[in-house]
Every structure is written in C-alpha cells, then in structure tokens.
Coordinates of C-alpha atoms in Angstrom, one line a residue:
X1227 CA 46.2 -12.6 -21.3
X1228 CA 47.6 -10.7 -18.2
X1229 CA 47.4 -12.4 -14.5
X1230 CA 45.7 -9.6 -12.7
X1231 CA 46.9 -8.6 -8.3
X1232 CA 46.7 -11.6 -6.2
X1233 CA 44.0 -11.4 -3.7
X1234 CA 44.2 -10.1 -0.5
X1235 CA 43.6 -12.4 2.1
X1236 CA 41.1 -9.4 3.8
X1237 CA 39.0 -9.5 0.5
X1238 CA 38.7 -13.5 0.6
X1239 CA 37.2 -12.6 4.1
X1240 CA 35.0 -10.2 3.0
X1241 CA 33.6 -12.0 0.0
X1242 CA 33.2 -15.2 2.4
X1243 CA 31.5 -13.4 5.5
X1244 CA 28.9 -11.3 3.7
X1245 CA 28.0 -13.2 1.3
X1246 CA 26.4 -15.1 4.2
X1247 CA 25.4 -12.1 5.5
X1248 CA 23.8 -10.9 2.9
X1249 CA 22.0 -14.2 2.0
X1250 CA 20.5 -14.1 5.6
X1251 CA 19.5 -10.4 5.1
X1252 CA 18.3 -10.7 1.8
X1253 CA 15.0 -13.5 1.2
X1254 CA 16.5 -14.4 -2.6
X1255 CA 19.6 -12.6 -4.4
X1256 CA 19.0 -13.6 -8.0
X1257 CA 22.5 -13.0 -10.3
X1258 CA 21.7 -12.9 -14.2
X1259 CA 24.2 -12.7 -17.1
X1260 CA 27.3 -14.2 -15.1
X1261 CA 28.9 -15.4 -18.2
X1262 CA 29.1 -12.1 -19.2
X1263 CA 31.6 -11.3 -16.7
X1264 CA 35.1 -11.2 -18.3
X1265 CA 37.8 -13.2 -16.7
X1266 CA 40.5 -12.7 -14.7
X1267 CA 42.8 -11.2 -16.4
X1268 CA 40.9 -9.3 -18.8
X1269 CA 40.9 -5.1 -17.8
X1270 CA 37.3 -4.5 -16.8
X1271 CA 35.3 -1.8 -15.5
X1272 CA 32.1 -2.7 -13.6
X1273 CA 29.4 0.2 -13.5
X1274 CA 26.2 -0.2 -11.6
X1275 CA 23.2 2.1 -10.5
X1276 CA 24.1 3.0 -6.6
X1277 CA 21.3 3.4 -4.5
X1278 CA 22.4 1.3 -1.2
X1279 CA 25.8 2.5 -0.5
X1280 CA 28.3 -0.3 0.9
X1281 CA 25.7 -2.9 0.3
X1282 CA 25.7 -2.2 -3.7
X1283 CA 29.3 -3.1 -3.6
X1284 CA 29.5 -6.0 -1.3
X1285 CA 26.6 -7.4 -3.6
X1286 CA 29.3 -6.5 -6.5
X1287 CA 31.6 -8.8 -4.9
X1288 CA 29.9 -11.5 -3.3
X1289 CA 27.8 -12.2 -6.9
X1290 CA 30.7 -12.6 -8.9
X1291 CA 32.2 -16.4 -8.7
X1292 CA 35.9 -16.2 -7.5
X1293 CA 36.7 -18.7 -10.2
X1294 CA 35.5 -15.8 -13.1
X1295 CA 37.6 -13.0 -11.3
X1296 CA 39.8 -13.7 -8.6
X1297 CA 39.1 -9.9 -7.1
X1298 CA 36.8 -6.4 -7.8
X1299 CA 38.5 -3.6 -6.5
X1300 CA 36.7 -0.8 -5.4
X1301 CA 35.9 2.6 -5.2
X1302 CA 35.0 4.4 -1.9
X1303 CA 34.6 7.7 -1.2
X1304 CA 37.4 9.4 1.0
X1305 CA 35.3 10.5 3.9
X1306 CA 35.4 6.7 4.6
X1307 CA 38.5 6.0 5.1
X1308 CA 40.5 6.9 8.3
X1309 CA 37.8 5.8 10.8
X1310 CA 38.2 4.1 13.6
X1311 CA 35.4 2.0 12.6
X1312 CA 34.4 -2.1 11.3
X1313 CA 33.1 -0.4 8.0
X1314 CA 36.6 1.8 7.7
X1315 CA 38.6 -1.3 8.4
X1316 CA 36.9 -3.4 5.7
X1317 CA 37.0 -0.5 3.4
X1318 CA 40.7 0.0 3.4
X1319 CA 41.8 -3.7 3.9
X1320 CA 40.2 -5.0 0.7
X1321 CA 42.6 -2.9 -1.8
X1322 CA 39.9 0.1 -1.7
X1323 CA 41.1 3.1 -3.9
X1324 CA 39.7 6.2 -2.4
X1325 CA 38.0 8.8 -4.6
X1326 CA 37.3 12.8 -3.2
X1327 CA 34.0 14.2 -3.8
X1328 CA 33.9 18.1 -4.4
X1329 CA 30.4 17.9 -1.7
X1330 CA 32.8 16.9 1.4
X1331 CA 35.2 19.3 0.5
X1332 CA 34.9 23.3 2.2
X1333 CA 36.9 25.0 -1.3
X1334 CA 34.2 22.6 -3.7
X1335 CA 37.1 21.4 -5.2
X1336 CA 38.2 17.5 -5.7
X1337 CA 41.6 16.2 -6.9
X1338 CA 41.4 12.5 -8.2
X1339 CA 44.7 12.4 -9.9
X1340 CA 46.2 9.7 -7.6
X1341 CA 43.2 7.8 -8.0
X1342 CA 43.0 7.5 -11.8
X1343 CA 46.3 6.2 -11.8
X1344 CA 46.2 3.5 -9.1
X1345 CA 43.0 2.3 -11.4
X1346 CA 44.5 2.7 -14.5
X1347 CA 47.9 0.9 -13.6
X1348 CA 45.2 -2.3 -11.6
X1349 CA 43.4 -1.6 -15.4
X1350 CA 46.9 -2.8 -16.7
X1351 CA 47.8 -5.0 -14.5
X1352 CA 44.3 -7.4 -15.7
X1353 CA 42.3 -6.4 -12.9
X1354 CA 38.4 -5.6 -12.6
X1355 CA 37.3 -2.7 -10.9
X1356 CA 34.6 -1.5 -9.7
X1357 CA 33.0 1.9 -10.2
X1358 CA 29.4 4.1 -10.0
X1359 CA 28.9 6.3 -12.1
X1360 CA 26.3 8.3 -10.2
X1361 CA 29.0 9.3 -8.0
X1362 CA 27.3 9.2 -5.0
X1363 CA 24.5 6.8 -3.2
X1364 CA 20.8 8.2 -2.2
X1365 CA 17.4 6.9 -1.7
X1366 CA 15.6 7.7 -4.7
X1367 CA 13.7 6.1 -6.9
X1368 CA 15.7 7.6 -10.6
X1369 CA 18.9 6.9 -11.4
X1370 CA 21.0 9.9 -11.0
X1371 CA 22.7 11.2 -14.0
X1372 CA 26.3 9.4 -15.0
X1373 CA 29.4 11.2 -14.2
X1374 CA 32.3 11.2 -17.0
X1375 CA 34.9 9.5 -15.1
X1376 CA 34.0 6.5 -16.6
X1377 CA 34.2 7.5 -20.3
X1378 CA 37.6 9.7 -19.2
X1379 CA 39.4 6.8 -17.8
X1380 CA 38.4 4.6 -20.5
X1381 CA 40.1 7.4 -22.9
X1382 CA 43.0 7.5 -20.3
X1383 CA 43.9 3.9 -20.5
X1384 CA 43.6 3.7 -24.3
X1385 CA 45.7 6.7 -24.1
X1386 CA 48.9 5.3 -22.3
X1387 CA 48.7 1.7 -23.9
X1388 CA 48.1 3.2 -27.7
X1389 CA 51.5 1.9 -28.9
X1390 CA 49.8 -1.8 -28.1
X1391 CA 46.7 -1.9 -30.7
X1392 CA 45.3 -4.8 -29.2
X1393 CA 45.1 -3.7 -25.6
X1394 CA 41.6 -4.2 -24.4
X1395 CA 39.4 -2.7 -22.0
X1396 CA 35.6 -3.7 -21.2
X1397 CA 33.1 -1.6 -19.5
X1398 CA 30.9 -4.1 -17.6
X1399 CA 27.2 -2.5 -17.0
X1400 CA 24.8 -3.4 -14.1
X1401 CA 21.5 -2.9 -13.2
X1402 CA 20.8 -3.5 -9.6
X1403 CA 17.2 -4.0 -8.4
X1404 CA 16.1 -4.1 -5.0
X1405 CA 12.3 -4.5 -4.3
X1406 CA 12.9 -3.3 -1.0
X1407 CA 16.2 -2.5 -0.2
X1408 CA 16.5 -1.5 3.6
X1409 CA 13.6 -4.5 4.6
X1410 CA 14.7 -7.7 5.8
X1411 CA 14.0 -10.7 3.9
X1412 CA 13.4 -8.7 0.8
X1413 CA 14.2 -9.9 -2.5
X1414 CA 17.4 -8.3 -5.0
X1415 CA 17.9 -8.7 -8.8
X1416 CA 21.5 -8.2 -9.9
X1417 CA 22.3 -8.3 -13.8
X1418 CA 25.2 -7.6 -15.8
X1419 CA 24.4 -6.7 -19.5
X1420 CA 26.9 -7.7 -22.0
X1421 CA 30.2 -5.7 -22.1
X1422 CA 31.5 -3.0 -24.2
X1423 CA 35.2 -3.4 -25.2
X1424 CA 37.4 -0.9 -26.5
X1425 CA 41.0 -1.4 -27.6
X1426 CA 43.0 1.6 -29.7
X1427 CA 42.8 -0.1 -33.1
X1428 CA 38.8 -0.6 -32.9
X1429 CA 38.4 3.0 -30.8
X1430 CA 40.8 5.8 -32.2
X1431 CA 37.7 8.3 -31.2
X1432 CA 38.4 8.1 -27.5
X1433 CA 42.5 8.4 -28.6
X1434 CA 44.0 11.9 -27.7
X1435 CA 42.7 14.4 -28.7
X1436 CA 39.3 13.5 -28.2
X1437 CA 35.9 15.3 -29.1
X1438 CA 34.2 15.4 -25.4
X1439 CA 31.0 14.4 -27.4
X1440 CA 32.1 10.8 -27.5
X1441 CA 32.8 10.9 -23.7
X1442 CA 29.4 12.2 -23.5
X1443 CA 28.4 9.4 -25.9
X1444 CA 29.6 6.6 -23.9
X1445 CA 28.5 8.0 -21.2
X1446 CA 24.6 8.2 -22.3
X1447 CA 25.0 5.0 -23.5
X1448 CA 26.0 3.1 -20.2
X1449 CA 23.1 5.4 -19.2
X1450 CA 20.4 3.9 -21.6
X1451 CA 21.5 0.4 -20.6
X1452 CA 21.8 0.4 -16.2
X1453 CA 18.5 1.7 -16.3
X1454 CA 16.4 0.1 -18.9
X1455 CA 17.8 -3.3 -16.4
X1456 CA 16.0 -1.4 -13.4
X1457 CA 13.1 -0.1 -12.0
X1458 CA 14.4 4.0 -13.1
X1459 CA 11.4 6.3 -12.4
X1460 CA 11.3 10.0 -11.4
X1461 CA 8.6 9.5 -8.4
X1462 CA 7.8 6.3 -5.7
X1463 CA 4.2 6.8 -6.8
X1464 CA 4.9 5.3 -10.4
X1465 CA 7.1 2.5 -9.1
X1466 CA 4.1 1.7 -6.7
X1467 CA 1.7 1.7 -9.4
X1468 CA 3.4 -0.2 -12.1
X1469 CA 3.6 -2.9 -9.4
X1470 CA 0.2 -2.9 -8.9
X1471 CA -0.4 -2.9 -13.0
X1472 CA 2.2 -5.7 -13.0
X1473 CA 0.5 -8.0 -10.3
X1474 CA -3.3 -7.5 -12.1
X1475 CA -1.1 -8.6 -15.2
X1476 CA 0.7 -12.0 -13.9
X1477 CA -1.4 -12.7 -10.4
X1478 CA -0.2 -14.3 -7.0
X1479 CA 0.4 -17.5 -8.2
X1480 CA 1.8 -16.7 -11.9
X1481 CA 5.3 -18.7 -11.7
X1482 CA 7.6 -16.5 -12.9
X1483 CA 11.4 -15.3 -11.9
X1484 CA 12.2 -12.6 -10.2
X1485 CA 13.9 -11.6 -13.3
X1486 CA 10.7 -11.7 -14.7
X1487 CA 8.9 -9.8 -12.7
X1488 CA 11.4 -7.0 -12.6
X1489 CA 11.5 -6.5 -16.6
X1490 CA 7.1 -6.7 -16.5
X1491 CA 7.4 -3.7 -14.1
X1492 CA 9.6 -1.7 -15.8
X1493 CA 6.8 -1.9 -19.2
X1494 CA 4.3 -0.6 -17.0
X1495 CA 6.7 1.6 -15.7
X1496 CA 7.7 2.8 -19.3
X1497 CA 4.4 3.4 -20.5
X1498 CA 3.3 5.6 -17.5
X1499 CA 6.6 7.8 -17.8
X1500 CA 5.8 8.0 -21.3
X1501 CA 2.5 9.3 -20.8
X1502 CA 3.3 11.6 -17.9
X1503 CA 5.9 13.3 -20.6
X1504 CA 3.1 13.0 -23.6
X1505 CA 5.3 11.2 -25.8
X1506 CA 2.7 10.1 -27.6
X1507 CA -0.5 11.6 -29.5
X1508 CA -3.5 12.9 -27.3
X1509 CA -5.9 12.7 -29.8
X1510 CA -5.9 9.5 -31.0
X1511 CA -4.4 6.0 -30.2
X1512 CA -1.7 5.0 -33.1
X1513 CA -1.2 1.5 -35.0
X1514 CA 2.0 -0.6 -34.6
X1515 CA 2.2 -4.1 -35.5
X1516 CA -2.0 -4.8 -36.4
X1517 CA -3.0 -3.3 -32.7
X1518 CA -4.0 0.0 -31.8
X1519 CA -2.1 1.5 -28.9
X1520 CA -3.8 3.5 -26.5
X1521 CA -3.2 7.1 -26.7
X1522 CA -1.4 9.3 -23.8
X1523 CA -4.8 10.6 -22.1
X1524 CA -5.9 6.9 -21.6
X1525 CA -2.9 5.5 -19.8
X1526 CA -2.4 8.4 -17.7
X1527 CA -6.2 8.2 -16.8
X1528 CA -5.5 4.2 -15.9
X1529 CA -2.5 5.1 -14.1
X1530 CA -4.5 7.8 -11.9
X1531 CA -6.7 5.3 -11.6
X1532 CA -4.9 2.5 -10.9
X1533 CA -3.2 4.9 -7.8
X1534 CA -6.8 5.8 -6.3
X1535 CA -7.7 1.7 -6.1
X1536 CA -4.5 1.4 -4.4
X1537 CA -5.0 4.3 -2.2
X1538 CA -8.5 2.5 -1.3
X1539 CA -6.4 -1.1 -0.8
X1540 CA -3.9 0.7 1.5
X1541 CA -6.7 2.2 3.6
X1542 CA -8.6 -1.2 4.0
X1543 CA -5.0 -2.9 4.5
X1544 CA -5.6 -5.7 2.1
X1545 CA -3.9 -6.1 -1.4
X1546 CA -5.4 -6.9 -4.6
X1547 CA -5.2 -11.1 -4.7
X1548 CA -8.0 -10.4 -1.9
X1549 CA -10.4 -8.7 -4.1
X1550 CA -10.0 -10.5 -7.4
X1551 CA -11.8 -13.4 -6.5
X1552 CA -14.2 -12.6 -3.8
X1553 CA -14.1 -15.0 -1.0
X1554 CA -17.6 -16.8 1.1
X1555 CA -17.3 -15.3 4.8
X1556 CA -17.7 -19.4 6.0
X1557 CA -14.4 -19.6 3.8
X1558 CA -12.7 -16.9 5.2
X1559 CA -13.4 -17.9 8.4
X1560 CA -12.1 -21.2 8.3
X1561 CA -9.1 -20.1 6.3
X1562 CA -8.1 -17.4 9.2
X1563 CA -8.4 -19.9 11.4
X1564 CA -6.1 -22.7 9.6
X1565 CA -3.5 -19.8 9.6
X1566 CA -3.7 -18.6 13.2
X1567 CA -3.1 -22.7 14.2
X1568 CA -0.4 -22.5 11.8
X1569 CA 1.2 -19.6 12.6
X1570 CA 1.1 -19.9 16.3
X1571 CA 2.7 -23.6 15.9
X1572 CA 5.6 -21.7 13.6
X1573 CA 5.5 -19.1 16.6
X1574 CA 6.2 -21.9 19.3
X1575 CA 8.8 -24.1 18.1
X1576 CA 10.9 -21.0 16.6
X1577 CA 11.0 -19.6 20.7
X1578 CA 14.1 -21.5 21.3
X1579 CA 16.0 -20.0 18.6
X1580 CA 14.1 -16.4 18.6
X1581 CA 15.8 -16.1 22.4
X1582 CA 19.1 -16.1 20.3
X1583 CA 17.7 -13.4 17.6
X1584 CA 17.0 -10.7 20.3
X1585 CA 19.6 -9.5 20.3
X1586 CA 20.6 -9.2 16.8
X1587 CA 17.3 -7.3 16.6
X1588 CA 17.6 -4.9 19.4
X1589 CA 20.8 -4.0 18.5
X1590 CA 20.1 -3.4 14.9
X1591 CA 16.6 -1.9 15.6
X1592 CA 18.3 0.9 18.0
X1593 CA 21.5 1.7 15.4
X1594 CA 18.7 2.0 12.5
X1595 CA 16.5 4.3 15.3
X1596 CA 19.7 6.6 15.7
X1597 CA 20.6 6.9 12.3
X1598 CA 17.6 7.9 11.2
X1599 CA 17.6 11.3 12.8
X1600 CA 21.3 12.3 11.6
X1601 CA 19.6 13.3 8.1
X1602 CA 16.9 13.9 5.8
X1603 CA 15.4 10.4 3.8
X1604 CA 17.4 10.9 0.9
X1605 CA 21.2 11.2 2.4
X1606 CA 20.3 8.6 4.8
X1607 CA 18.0 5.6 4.1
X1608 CA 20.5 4.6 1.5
X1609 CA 22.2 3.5 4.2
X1610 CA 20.2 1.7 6.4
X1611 CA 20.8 -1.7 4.8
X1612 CA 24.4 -1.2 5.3
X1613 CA 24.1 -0.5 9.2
X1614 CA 21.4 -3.3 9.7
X1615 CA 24.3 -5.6 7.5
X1616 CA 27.4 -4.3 10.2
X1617 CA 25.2 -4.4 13.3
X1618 CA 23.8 -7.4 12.5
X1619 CA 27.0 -9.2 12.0
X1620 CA 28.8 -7.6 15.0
X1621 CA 25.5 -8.8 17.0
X1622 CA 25.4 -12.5 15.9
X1623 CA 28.8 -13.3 16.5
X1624 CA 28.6 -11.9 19.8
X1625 CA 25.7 -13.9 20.6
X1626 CA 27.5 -17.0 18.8
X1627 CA 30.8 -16.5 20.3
X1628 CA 28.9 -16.3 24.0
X1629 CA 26.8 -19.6 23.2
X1630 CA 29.6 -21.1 22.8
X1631 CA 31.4 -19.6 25.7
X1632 CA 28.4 -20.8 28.5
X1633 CA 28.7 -24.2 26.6
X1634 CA 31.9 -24.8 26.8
X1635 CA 31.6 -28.4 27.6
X1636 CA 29.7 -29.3 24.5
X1637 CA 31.8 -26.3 22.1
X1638 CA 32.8 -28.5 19.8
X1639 CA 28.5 -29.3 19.1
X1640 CA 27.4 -26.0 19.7
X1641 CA 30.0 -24.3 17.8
X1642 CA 27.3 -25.8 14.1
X1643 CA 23.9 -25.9 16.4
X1644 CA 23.5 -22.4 17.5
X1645 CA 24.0 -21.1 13.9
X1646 CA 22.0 -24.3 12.3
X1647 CA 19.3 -23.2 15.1
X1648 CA 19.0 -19.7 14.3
X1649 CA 18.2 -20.4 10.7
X1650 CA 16.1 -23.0 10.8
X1651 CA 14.5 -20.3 13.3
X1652 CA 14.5 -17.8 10.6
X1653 CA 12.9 -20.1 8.0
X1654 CA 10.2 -21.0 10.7
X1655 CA 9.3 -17.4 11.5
X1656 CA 9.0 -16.6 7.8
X1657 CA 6.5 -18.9 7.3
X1658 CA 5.0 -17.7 10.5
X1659 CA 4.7 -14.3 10.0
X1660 CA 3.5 -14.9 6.4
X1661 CA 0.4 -17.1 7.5
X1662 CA -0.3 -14.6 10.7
X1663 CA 0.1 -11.9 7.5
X1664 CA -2.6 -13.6 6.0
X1665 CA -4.9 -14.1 8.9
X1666 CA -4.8 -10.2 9.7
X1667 CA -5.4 -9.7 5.8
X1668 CA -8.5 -12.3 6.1
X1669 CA -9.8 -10.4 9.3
X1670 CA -9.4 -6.5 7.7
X1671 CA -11.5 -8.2 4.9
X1672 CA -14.5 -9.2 7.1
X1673 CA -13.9 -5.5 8.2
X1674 CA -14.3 -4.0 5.0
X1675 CA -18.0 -5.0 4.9
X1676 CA -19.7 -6.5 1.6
X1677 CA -21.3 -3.2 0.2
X1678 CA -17.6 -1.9 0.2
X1679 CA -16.1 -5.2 -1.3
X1680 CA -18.6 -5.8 -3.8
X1681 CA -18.0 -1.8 -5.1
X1682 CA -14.3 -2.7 -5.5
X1683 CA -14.5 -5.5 -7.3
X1684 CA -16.4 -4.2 -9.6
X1685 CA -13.8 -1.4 -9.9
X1686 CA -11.0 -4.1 -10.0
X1687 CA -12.6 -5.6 -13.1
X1688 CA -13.1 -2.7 -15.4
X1689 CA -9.1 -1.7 -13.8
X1690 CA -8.5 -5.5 -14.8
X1691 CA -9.6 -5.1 -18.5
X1692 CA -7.9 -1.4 -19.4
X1693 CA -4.6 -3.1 -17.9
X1694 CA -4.9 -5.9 -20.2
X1695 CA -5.6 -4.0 -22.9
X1696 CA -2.7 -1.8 -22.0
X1697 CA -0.4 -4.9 -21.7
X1698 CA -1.8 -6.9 -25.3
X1699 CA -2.4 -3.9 -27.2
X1700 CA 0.2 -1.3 -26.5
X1701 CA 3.3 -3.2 -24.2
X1702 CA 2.7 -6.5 -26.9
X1703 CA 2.9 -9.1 -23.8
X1704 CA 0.9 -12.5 -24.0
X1705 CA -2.7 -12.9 -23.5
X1706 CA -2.1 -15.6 -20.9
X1707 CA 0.5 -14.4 -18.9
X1708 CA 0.3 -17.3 -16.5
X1709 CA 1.1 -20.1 -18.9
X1710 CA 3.3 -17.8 -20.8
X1711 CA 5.4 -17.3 -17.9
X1712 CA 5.5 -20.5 -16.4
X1713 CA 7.0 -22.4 -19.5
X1714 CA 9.7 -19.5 -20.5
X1715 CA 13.0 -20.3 -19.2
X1716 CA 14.3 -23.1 -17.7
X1717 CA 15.3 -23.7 -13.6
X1718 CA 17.4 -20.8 -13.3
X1719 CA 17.1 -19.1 -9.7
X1720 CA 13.5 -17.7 -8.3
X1721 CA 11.4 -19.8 -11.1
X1722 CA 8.5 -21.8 -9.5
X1723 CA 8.2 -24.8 -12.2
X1724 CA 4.4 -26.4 -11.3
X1725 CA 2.6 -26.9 -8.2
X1726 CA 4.7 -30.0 -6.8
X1727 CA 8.1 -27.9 -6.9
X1728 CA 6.0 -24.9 -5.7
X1729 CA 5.1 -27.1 -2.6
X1730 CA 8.6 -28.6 -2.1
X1731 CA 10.5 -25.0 -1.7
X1732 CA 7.6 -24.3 0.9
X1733 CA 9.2 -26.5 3.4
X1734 CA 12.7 -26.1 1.8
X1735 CA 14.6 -25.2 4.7
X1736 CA 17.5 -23.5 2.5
X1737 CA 15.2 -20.9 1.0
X1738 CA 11.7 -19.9 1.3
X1739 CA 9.4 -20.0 -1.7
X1740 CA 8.3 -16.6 -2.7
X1741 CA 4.6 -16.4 -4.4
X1742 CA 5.1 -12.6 -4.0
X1743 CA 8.5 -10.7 -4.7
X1744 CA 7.1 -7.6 -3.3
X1745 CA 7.2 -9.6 -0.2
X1746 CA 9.5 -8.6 3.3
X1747 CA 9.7 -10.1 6.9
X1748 CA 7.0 -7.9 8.0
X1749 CA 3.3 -8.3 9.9
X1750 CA 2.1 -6.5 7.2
X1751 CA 2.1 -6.1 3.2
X1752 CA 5.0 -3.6 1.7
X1753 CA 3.2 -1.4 -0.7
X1754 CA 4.0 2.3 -0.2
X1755 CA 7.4 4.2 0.2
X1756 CA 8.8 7.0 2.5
X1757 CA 7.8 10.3 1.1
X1758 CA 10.9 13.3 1.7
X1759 CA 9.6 16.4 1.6
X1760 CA 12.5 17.7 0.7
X1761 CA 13.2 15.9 -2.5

C-alpha cells in the first residue's frame, strides 16, 4: 500500500480550528458510514453534493478521523486564490489544487490541464482528494447535474498506471444534508456510501480508447447515489412539505436519528416528485407486495393539501405538534407561564457570558447584511454559512484574545474561563430561546381562537390518515413509527434511547437534545425557505 503526502502543518490547523468552529455553529453534525472511508494510502476520490461552498469542504475534512486518512486535498475554484484575504490564506496553505471555471473567464474558455495532473500524480502518490462534481456551489434545493471530470480522471489515472493491473482507485460518494444550512444551531447529516474501485484488470472499459458512454455511465451513477442520500428536489415547496408529511408520520417525540429522519423525508419526497412527473397510473391505484398503492392524482391532491395546511400553520405561526392534540386553555396557560419563568431564568444567568457574544453577533450579523446585496439568492446564500463561519471566528478570538488581555493578572485562568463561559452561555440560551419559542407558540394559539382550531384539527386528522395510508400502503413504512424507530439501531450519534436519556441530554452541557431536527437558534419555528425570483 502506498504512504500518501505528509500533512501540512496548515491543514492540521485547519482540521483542528473548524472543527470547533463548526461544532459551535452547527447544533449536531452527525457522520454515517465512516468505515467506508479507505485508508491512508489507498488513491481515493471523494465526491459530494455542494450546496454551501467552503463549508461543504471544511465539513469534508473535519468528519473524516485523521487516523483513517492523514489529509483530503482539495479543490477550489481559481477565483479564490490570490486574495489578500483569511479565506484565500486557508485556501492555498492546505495543499489546495486550483481548478478554472469557463463562467469566470471573459473567452468562456477553461484550461485544467495542470490541475488533472497535480491530482493524478497526489492519486499516485496514495492520497485522497476531494472533488464536486456539480462544479460549482448555489442555493438550491436539486442537485445540479454531475460534470465528467470525475469519470475523466478516473479513466486518466487507469490510463497512465495500465502497465500495473492491480493499481486501484476508489470513487468515495457523499451525500451532505443540511436542514438548514446558513442558520445557527442547525442540524447537518454527512454520509459516505460505500466506494466504487476501479483498477485496469477489473475496468478495461474506462482504458484508452474509451466509449464516452461509460464516462457518462459512471457519471449517472455517482448521480443516482449523492442524491438518493439527500434531500434532491426540483422546488423548496416539496422539501417543505415532505417535512411536514414526515413529522405527521414520526411526531415530536418519536426518537429517531437524524439519519433517520433525513431518509423518511426523502420517501415523502420521492413520492411527491413522482406524482408531480405522473410516473405512475392516473386511473387507478396499482398492487405491489398485497397493498394497493395510491395512484398519482391522490398523492398529488395530499401533497396540495398537505401545502394549504401548512400555508394555514405559517399564518397562525404555530406548527403541527400544537394542533394534533388540542390543548385545555387552563393548560396552556399554565404551561406559557412555566416557560416564561424558565426562559427568563435561562435569560439571566447567560447575561454574563452573552456580554462576550455581542460581538461575535454584530460582526457576523453586519458581514451577512452586506453580502446579501452583492447578488441574487442563488449565487449568494450558499455562502452565507461560510462568512458567518470566518467572521465568527475572526470575532471570538478577538474578544478572547482581549479578555485575556484586561485580565492579565489572572491569564493563565481566564485563558479556559472565557471560552468554557461562552459555551455554557450558548447551551443556556438554547434552552432559553427554545422555551420562550414555546411560550410565543402557546400565546399565537390562544390567538387563533377555538372555532379556528377546532376546524384544523379536524383537517389535521383526515391529512393524518391519507398520510398514513401513503406511508403503510404505498412508501411500505411501519404502522407504528414511534416504537419502530425508537428500537432500530443502537446509540449511534442523534438517537434519543427512552425518556431517562431523553432527559439527561436536556441538561447535557456538551450537546443539546434535539426533539425537533428542523429546529435552529431562532425566536421562532424554521418552516419556509427564501423564494428567488429569478431561479
């Protein structure tokens, strides 16, 4: 097995700084499918859907153990390097290989030459490397279709290393999943699928000359599988409703992983793109397996449906946990007011450390403010994580590096307390703005009036039993998707097992627990999605 580059001491920096910074960002960042990762040493091509810019690839590299591969090198495009900028600096100092796009050149033409070869001779050398195949980032809820270059240097690699018939190469797929990717405290699901290795004995089709139809064959294949692992949909509304099918499916409570969660989605999500392209028969529902699945015309009249009642929750500003099981108002009013006390009591005792956190918001706040008017949604929210990630960082170790300046004295305590202080901080206002969240929630509610309530959850019940039938019937899921969910699996990351351990990560101070994944650091639920005209 070949050694692979030795690591730069600028990547160990990297890997070590953000991931902190992206586990304070980021509420829960669960990794599935790590021992699928070849080693170091084994030539390896990691592909993944790109829809955050520099934070898909930091994730990249902060998710995979340094003990499975030493190093990822990555791909950038060329417009990034040169700049007298943090972002440019990190860029270039981690081994970055730079790659020309024929949109940031005048003539429309790109020459990548150079670059093929520095990743074919790191290829050689044993080295991972990191590449997506969309070719470019955007905010947008379908995966873009996959460039070649892929498939090409596969072929190219093959090509000079055909006189050794064992020379391998694996083509690592990934399907990122973010449930909100530019909110704070939001929740991301990264996971690798099991490789594809090619090596000139087994592969003679992608050997000199070769039939462009297996390029594009490889090609629609890594397709198929980065977006069957990810929420891939051609509008924000189907993505919103599928959630909302999901959630009537497996309620707030249901303990289940954000894995989980993230594969029940994309069913929903399935069927309604299926219906919205009438794959299936109008006229009459068809038999698989004993059950008879609903035809086209009857999931796309749920999923129209199933938008309007969220249409109506988004109006009132209350989710759907509120109107499944109708509350007394002498309940709801002691329940707002057990939140308020316990919100206001998070509130108070995070001051201290929220003095500290000012600034890191500000700054952030105003760089996200300015950035948002250089462009339209879609060439610019992609990267709104990545400045909030930069700013942020720059920000707090300012503010760390002046605590410890004005406490000189005492540097060698401070130097742990302020950081210890601002996270403890963080996990205190979590909690706090999730029980003030609630309160507001339990006040529009009184708001809504009974008449109004009463007509909605009679709408939420028939909604309730075509979605069930949709799930049993049609998607094949369990009946009893609570207990079903609950004793799959074992304690991998995000799984809730029982009420006690459900309790405990409440007052965990390394990680919140999470009874919603759709859930961000905000005064109010995350349901709907930016809407570019010009997309």
């Amino acid at each position: 097995m070949l050694e692979g580059s030795p690591t730069p001491w600028s990547y160990v920096l990297i890997r070590l700084l953000f991931r902190f910074v992206l586990k304070i960002f980021y509420g829960t960042i669960v990794v599935e499918g790590l021992d699928l990762v070849p080693e170091t040493g084994k030539p390896c091509i990691v592909c993944a859907n790109h829809s955050n810019s520099l934070t898909d690839a930091l994730l990249l590299v902060t998710s995979i153990p340094a003990k499975r591969r030493n190093m990822l090198r990555l791909t950038a495009k060329a417009t990034q390097f040169g700049r007298r900028t943090l972002t440019s600096w990190l860029i270039e100092s981690a081994g970055t290989v730079p790659i020309k796009r024929r949109k940031d050149n005048t003539d429309g033409k790109a020459d990548n030459t150079d670059a093929m070869l520095k990743l074919m001779e790191a290829l050689e050398l044993g080295d991972a490397i990191c590449l997506f195949p969309e070719g470019m980032s955007r905010f947008h809820p379908t995966i873009a279709p996959l460039k070649t270059g892929v498939a090409r240097l596969v072929s190219d690699v093959l090509a000079r290393n055909r006189n050794d018939p064992d020379f391998e190469v694996s083509v690592l797929t990934c399907s990122i999943t973010y449930m909100h990717r530019q909110h704070f405290r939001s929740d991301v699901l990264v996971s690798f699928h099991p490789p594809m290795t090619f090596t000139p004995k087994n592969n003679p089709e992608l050997l000199p000359p070769v039939d462009f139809d297996q390029i594009r064959s490889l090609t629609s294949e890594m397709q198929k599988i980065i977006s069957a692992g990810t929420l891939d949909s051609p509008t924000w509304d189907l993505i919103r409703t599928a959630k909302l099918a999901a959630r009537m499916y497996a309620p707030l409570g249901t303990f289940m992983t954000l894995g989980d969660y993230v594969r029940l989605i994309r069913q929903f999500l399935d069927a309604f793109k299926n219906a919205e392209q009438h794959t299936l028969p109008k006229d009459r529902g068809i038999e698989r397996e004993g059950y008879l699945v609903l035809n086209t015309s009857d999931i796309f009249a749920l999923q129209n449906d199933l938008k309007a009642y969220q249409d109506q929750l988004s109006h009132c500003g209350i989710k759907d946990d509120r109107i499944r099981r109708l509350l007394p108002r002498r309940t709801i009013f002691f329940r707002m007011l057990i939140r308020l006390l316990w919100s206001l009591c998070l509130f108070t005792i995070s001051l201290p450390g929220l003095i500290l956190w000012l600034p890191v918001f500000a700054t952030t706040v105003y760089a996200v403010h300015s950035f948002k008017k250089t462009g339209p949604i879609f060439d610019t929210w992609d990267e709104i994580a990545q400045y909030k990630l930069i700013y942020g960082l720059i920000s707090g170790l300012c503010v760390w590096f002046a605590a410890v300046a004005l406490t000189w004295h005492i540097a060698l305590v401070t130097v742990f307390l302020v950081p210890s202080l601002m996270w403890i901080t963080l996990r205190w206002c979590e909690d706090a703005v999730s029980a003030f969240r609630a309160f507001t929630s339990l006040l529009r509610l009184l708001q809504v009036g009974k008449p109004t309530l009463k007509g909605m959850h009679e709408k939420r019940r028939e909604l309730y039993n075509r979605v069930m039938d949709l799930a049993t019937s049609s998607l094949g899921l369990p009946e009893n998707p609570e207990t079903h969910f609950a004793l799959s699996g074992g304690k991998e990351k995000g799984r809730v097992r029982g009420s006690w351990d459900s309790r405990a990560r409440y007052f965990s101070i390394k990680r919140r627990r999470k009874r919603d994944w759709n859930e961000t650091l905000r005064l109010y639920d995350k349901v709907d999605y930016p809407v570019d005209d010009s997309e």
